[in-house]
CSV table of C-alpha atoms and ligand atoms in Angstrom, one decimal:
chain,number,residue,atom,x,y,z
J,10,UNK,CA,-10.4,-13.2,60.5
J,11,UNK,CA,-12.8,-13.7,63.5
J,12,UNK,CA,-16.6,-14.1,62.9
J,13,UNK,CA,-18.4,-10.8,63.5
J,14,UNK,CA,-19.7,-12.3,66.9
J,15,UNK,CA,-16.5,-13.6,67.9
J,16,UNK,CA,-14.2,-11.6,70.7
J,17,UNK,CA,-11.6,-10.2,69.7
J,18,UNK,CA,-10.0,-10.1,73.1
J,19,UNK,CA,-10.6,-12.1,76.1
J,20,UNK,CA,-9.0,-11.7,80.0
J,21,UNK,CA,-9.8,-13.3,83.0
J,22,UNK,CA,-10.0,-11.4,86.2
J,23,UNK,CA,-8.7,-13.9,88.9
J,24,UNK,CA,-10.9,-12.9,92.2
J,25,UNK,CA,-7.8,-11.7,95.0
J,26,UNK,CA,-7.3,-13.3,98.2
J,27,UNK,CA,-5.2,-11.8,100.7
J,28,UNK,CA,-3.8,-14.9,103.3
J,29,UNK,CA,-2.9,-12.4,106.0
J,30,UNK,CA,-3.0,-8.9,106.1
J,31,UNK,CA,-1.2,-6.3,108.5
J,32,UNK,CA,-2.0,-2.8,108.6
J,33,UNK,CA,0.7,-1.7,109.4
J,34,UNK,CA,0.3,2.3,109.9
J,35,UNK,CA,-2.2,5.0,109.1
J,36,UNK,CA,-1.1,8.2,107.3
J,37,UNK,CA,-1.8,11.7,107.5
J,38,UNK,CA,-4.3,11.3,104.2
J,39,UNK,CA,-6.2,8.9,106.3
J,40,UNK,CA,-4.6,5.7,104.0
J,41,UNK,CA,-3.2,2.6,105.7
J,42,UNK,CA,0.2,1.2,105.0
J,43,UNK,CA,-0.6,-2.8,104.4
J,44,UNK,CA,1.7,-6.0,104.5
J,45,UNK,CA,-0.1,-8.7,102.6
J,46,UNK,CA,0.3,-12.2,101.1
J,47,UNK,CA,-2.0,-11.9,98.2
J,48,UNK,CA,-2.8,-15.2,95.6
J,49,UNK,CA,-5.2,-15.3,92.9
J,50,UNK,CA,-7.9,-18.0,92.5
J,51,UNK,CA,-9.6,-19.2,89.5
J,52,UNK,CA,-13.1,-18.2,90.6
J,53,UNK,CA,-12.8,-15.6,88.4
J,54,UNK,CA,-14.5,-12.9,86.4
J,55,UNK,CA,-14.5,-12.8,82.3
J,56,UNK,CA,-14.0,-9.6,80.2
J,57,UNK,CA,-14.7,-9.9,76.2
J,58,UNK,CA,-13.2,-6.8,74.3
J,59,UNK,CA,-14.2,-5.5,70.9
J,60,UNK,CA,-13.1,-2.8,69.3
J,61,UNK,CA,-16.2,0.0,68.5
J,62,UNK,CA,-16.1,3.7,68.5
J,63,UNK,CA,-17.1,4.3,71.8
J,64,UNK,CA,-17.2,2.3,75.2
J,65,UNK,CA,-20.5,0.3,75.9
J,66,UNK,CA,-20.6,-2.6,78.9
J,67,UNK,CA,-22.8,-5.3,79.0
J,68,UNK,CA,-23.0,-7.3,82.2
J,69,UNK,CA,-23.6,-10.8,82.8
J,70,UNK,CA,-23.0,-13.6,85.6
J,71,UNK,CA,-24.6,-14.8,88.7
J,72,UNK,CA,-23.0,-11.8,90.6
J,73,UNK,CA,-23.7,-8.9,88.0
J,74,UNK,CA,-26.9,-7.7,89.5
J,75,UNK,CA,-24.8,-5.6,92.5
J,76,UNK,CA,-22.9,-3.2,90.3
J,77,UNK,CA,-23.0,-0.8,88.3
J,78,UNK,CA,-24.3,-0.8,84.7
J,79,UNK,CA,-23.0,3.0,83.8
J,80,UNK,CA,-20.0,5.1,83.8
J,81,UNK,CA,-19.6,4.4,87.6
J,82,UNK,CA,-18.0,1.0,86.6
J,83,UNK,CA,-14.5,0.6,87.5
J,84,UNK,CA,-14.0,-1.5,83.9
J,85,UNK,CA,-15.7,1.9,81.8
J,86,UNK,CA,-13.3,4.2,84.8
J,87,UNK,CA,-10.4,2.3,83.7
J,88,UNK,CA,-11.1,2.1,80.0
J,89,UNK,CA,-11.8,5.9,80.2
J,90,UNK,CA,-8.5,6.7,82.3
J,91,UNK,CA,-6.6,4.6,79.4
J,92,UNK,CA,-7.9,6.2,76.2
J,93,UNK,CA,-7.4,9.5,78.0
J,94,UNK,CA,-4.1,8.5,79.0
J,95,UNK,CA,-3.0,7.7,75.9
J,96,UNK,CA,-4.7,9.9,73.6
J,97,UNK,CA,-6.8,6.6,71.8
J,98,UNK,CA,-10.3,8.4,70.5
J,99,UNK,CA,-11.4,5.0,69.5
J,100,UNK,CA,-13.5,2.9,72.0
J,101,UNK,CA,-14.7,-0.5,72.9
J,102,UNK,CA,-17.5,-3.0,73.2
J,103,UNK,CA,-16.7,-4.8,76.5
J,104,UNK,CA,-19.1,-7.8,78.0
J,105,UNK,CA,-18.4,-8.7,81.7
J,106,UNK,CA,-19.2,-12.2,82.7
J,107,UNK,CA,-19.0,-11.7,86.5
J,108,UNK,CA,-18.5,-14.7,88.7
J,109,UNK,CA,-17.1,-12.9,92.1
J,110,UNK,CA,-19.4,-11.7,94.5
J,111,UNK,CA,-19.2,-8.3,95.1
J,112,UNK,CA,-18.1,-6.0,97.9
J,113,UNK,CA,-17.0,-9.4,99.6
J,114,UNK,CA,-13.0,-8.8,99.7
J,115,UNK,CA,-12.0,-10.9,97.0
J,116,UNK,CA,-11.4,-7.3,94.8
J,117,UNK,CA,-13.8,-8.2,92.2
J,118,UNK,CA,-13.9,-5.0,91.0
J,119,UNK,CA,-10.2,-4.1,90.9
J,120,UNK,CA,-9.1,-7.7,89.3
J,121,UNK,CA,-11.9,-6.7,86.6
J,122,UNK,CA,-10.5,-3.1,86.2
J,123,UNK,CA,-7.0,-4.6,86.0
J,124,UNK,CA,-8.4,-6.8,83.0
J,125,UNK,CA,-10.1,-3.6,81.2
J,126,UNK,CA,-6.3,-2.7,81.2
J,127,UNK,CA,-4.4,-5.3,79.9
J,128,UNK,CA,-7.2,-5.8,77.7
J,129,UNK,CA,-7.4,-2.7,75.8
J,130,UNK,CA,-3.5,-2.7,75.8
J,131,UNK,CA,-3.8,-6.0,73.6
J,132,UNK,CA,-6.8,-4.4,71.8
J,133,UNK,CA,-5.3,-0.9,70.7
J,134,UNK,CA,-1.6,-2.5,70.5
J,135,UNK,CA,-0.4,0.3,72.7
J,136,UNK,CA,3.4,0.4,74.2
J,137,UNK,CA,2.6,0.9,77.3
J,138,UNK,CA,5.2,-1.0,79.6
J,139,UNK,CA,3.6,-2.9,83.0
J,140,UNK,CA,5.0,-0.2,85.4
J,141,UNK,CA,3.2,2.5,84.0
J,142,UNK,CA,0.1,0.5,83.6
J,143,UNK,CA,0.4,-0.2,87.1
J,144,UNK,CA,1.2,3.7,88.0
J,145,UNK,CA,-2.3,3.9,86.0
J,146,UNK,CA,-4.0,1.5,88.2
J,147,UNK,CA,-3.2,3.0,91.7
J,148,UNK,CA,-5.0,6.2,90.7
J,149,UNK,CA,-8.4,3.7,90.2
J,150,UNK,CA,-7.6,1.5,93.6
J,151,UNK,CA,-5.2,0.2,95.9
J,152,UNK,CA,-5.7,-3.5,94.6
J,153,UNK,CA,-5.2,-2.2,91.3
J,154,UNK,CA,-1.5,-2.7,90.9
J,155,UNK,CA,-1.6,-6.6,92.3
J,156,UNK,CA,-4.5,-7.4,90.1
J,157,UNK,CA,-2.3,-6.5,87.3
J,158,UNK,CA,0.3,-8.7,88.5
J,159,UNK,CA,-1.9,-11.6,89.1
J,160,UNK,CA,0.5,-13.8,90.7
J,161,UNK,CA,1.5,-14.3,94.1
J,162,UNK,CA,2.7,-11.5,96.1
J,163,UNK,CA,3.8,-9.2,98.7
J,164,UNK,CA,1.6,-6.4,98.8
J,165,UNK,CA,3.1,-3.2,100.8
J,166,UNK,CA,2.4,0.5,101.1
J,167,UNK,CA,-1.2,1.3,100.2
J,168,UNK,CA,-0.8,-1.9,97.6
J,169,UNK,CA,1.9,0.5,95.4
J,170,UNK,CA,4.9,-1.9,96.6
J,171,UNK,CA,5.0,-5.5,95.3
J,172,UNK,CA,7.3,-8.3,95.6
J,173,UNK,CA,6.6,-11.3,93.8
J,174,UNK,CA,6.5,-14.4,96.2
J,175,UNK,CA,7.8,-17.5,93.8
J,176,UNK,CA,7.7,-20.9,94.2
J,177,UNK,CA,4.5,-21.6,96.2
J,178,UNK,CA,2.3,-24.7,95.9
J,179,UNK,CA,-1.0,-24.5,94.3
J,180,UNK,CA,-3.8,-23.9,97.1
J,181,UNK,CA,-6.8,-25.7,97.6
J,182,UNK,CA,-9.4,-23.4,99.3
J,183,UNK,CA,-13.0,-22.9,100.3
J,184,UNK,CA,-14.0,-19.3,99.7
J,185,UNK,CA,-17.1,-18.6,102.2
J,186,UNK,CA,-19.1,-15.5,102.2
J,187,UNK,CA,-22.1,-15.1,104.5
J,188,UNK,CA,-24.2,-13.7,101.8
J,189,UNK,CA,-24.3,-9.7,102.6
J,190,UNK,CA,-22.0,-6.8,101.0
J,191,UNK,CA,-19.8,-5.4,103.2
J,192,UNK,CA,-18.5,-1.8,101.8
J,193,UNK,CA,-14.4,-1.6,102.6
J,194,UNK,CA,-14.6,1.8,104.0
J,195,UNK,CA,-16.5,1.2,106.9
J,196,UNK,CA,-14.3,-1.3,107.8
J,197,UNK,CA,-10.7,0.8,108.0
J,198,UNK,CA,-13.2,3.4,109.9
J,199,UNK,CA,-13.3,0.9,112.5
J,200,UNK,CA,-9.9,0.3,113.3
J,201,UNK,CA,-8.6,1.5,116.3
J,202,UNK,CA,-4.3,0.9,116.0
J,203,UNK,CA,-1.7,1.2,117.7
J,204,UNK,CA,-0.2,0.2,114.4
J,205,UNK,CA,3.3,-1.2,114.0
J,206,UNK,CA,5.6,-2.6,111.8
J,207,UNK,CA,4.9,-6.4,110.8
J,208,UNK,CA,6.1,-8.7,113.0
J,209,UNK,CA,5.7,-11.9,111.2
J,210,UNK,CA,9.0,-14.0,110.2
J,211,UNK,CA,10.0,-14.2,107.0
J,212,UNK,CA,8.4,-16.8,105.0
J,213,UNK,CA,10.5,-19.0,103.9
J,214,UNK,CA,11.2,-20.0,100.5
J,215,UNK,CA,9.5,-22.8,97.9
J,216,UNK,CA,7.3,-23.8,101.1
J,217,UNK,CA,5.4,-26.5,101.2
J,218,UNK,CA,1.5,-26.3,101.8
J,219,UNK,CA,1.8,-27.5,105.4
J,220,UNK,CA,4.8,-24.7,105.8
J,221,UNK,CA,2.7,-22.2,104.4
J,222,UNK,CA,0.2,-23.6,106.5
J,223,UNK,CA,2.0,-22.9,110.0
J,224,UNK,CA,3.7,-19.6,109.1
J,225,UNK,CA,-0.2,-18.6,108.2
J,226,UNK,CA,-1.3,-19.9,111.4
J,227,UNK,CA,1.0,-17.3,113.0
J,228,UNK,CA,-0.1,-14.2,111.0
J,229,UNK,CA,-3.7,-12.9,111.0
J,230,UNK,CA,-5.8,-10.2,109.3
J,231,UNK,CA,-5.8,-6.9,111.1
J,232,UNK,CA,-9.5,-5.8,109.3
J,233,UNK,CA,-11.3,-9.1,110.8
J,234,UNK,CA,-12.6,-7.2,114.7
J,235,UNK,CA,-13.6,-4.6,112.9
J,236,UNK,CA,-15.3,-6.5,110.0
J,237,UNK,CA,-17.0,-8.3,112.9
J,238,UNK,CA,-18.7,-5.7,114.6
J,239,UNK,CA,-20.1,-4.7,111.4
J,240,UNK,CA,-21.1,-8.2,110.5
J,241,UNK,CA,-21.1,-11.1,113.5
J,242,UNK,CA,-22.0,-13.5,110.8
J,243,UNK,CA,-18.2,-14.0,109.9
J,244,UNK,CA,-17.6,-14.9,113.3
J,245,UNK,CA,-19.8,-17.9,112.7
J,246,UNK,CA,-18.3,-18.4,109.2
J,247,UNK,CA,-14.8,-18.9,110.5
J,248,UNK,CA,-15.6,-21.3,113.9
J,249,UNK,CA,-17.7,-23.7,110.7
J,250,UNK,CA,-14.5,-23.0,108.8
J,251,UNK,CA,-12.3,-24.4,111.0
J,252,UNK,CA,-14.2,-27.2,112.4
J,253,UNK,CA,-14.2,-28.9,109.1
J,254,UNK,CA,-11.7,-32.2,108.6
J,255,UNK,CA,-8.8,-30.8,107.4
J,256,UNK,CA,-8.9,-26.9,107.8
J,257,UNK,CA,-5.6,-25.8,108.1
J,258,UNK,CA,-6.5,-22.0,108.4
J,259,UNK,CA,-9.2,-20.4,108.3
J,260,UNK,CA,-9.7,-16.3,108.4
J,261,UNK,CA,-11.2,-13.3,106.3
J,262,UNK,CA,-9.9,-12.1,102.9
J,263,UNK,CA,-9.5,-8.3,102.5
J,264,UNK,CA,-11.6,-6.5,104.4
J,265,UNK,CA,-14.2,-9.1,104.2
J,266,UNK,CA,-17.0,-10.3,104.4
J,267,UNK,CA,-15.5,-13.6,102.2
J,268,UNK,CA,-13.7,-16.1,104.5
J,269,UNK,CA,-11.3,-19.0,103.4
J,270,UNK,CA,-10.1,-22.1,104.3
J,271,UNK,CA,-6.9,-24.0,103.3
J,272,UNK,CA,-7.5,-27.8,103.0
J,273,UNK,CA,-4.2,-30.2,102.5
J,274,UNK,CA,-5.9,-31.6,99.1
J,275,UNK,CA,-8.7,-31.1,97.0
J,276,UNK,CA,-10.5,-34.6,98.1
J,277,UNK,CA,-10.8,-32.6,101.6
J,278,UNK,CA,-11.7,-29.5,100.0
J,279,UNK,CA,-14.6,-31.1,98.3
J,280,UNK,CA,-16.2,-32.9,101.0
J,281,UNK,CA,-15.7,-30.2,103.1
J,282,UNK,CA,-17.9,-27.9,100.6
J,283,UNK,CA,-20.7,-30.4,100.7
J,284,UNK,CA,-20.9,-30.7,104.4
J,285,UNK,CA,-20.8,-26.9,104.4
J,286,UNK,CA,-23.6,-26.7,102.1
J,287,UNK,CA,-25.5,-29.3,103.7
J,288,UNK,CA,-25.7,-26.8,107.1
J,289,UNK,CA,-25.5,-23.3,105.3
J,290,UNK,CA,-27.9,-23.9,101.9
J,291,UNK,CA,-28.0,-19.6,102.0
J,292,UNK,CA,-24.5,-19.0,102.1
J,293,UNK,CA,-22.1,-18.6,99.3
J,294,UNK,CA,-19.6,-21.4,99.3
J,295,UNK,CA,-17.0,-22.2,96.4
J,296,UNK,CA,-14.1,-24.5,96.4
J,297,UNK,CA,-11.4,-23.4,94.2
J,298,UNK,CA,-7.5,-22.8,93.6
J,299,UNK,CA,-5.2,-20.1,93.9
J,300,UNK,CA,-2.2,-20.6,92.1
J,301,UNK,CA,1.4,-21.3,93.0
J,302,UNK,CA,4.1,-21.0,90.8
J,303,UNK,CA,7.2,-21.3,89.6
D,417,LIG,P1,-11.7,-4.7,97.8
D,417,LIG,O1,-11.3,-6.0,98.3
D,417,LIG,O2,-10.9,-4.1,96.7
D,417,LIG,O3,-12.2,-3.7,98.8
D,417,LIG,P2,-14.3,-5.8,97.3
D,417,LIG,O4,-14.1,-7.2,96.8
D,417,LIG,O5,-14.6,-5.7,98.8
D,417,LIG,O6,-13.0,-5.0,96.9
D,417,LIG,P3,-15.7,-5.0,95.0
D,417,LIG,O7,-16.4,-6.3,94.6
D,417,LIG,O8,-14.6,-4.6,94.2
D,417,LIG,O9,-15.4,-5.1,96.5
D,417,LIG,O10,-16.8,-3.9,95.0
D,417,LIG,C1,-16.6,-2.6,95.6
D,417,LIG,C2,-17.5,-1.6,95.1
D,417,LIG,O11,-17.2,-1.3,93.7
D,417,LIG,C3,-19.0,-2.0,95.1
D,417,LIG,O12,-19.7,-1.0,95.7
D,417,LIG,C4,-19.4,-2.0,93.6
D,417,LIG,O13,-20.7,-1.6,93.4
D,417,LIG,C5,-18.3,-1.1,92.9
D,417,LIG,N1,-18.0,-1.6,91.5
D,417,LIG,C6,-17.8,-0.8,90.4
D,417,LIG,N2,-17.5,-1.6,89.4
D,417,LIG,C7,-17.4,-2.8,89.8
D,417,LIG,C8,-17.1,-4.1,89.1
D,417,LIG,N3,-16.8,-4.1,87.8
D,417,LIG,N4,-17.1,-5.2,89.9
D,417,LIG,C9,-17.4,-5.1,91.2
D,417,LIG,N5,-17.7,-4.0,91.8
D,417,LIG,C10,-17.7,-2.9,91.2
């Protein structure tokens, strides 16, 4: 039997970093088609679950303070869509830890949506299989599906299609964000196409990090002009990136503002952080993984 305090159930929301990212059309709904590599970090968020009789959120964390408190939160959207779904009257008493700055392209808010999900699945015991939770997801956001996954993948349509990318090494990375919000919509406003298919090679497979390196080099993300009129900062961002010893890539993650940088080993990665500090105290700088796998 747990303690009273104790949670009953705990997820971690794994903050989403796309390597490259294509657009590769816009459609007549004013959606974009996307080819992406996504991975998933372990700067992450934390959701506690509890069961109660209706849905309550408490927020916590160093990067709690710029979202909602109320209904308007994509965990209490997702918790409602799932009960509704599923005919559950009960609800549940859910704490968020968050960790992952927000509006910053790192799909905070989906990854801790996604969580609510599996979550509550594991809370209420329900049968629901991982396609239809996904199904569920798309309605909340395009990011919703691969934060369910939560492994590497290749991220198609308006995020509904994934392949699963195996067999890629663990990633040492510095995540970088300037330090101001940058909404997503704003962003797709401000691209202009042509659009076209991708053009990238395949990747090929069990790379190693110096392989994923190069075929990264080639790619790019299709959001980062606009991002950059909106914000000039990440131009900045990305030249300090890439000037540190051992960048292998730097560019923007989603539709920004957050910027990476893939280091050969984590020695690198953390000396790079400090020196990064040393010259940007008011930016937000984080060294962390993203996981491989099998
Ligand atoms: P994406 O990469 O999916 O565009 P993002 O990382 O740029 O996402 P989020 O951090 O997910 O952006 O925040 C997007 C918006 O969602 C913000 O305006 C925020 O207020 C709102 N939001 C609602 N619930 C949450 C949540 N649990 N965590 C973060 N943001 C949330």
């Amino acid at each position: 039997m747990p303690d009273a305090g104790e949670p009953v159930v705990v997820e971690t929301a794994p903050a989403k970093l796309n390597l490259d990212l294509l657009v590769t059309a816009r459609r007549a709904d004013g959606h974009h088609d996307l080819d992406s590599l996504v991975v998933f970090c372990e700067l992450a968020d934390r959701l506690e679950l509890r069961p109660a009789e209706s849905f309550s959120l408490v927020l916590e964390g160093p990067t709690a303070a710029g979202i909602p408190a109320g209904p308007d939160n994509l965990v209490l959207r997702a918790a409602r869509l799932l009960a509704e779904t599923v005919g559950v009257a009960g609800g549940a008493a859910i704490r968020l830890v968050k960790e992952i700055p927000v509006a910053a392209g790192l799909g905070g808010g989906s990854a801790d949506a996604a969580a609510a999900l599996r979550g509550l699945r594991r809370l209420w015991g329900l049968a629901i299989d991982d396609e239809r939770l996904r199904e569920l997801g798309l309605g909340l956001g395009a990011d919703l599906p691969v934060c369910l996954y939560g492994r590497p993948a290749r991220m198609r349509g308006i995020g509904e299609r994934l392949d699963p990318v195996r067999g890629l090494p663990d990633l040492p990375l510095l995540l970088v964000n300037p330090g101001r919000p940058l909404p997503t919509g704003p962003v797709f406003r401000g691209l202009t196409g042509p659009f076209r298919a991708a053009d990238r090679p395949p990747l090929r497979a069990g790379p190693s990090l110096v392989q994923l390196a190069v075929w990264l080099a080639e790619s790019r993300n299709d959001l980062e002009p606009p991002a950059r009129r909106l914000e000039p900062e990440i131009g900045r961002v990305l030249e300090d990136l890439a000037a540190l010893s051992g960048c292998l890539v730097a560019r923007m993650s989603g539709s920004g503002a957050t910027c990476f940088g893939l280091f050969g080993d984590r020695g690198e990665l953390q000396t790079a952080a400090l020196l990064l500090r040393r010259k940007h105290p008011d930016w937000w700088i984080r060294p962390t993984v993203a996981r491989g796998g099998p």
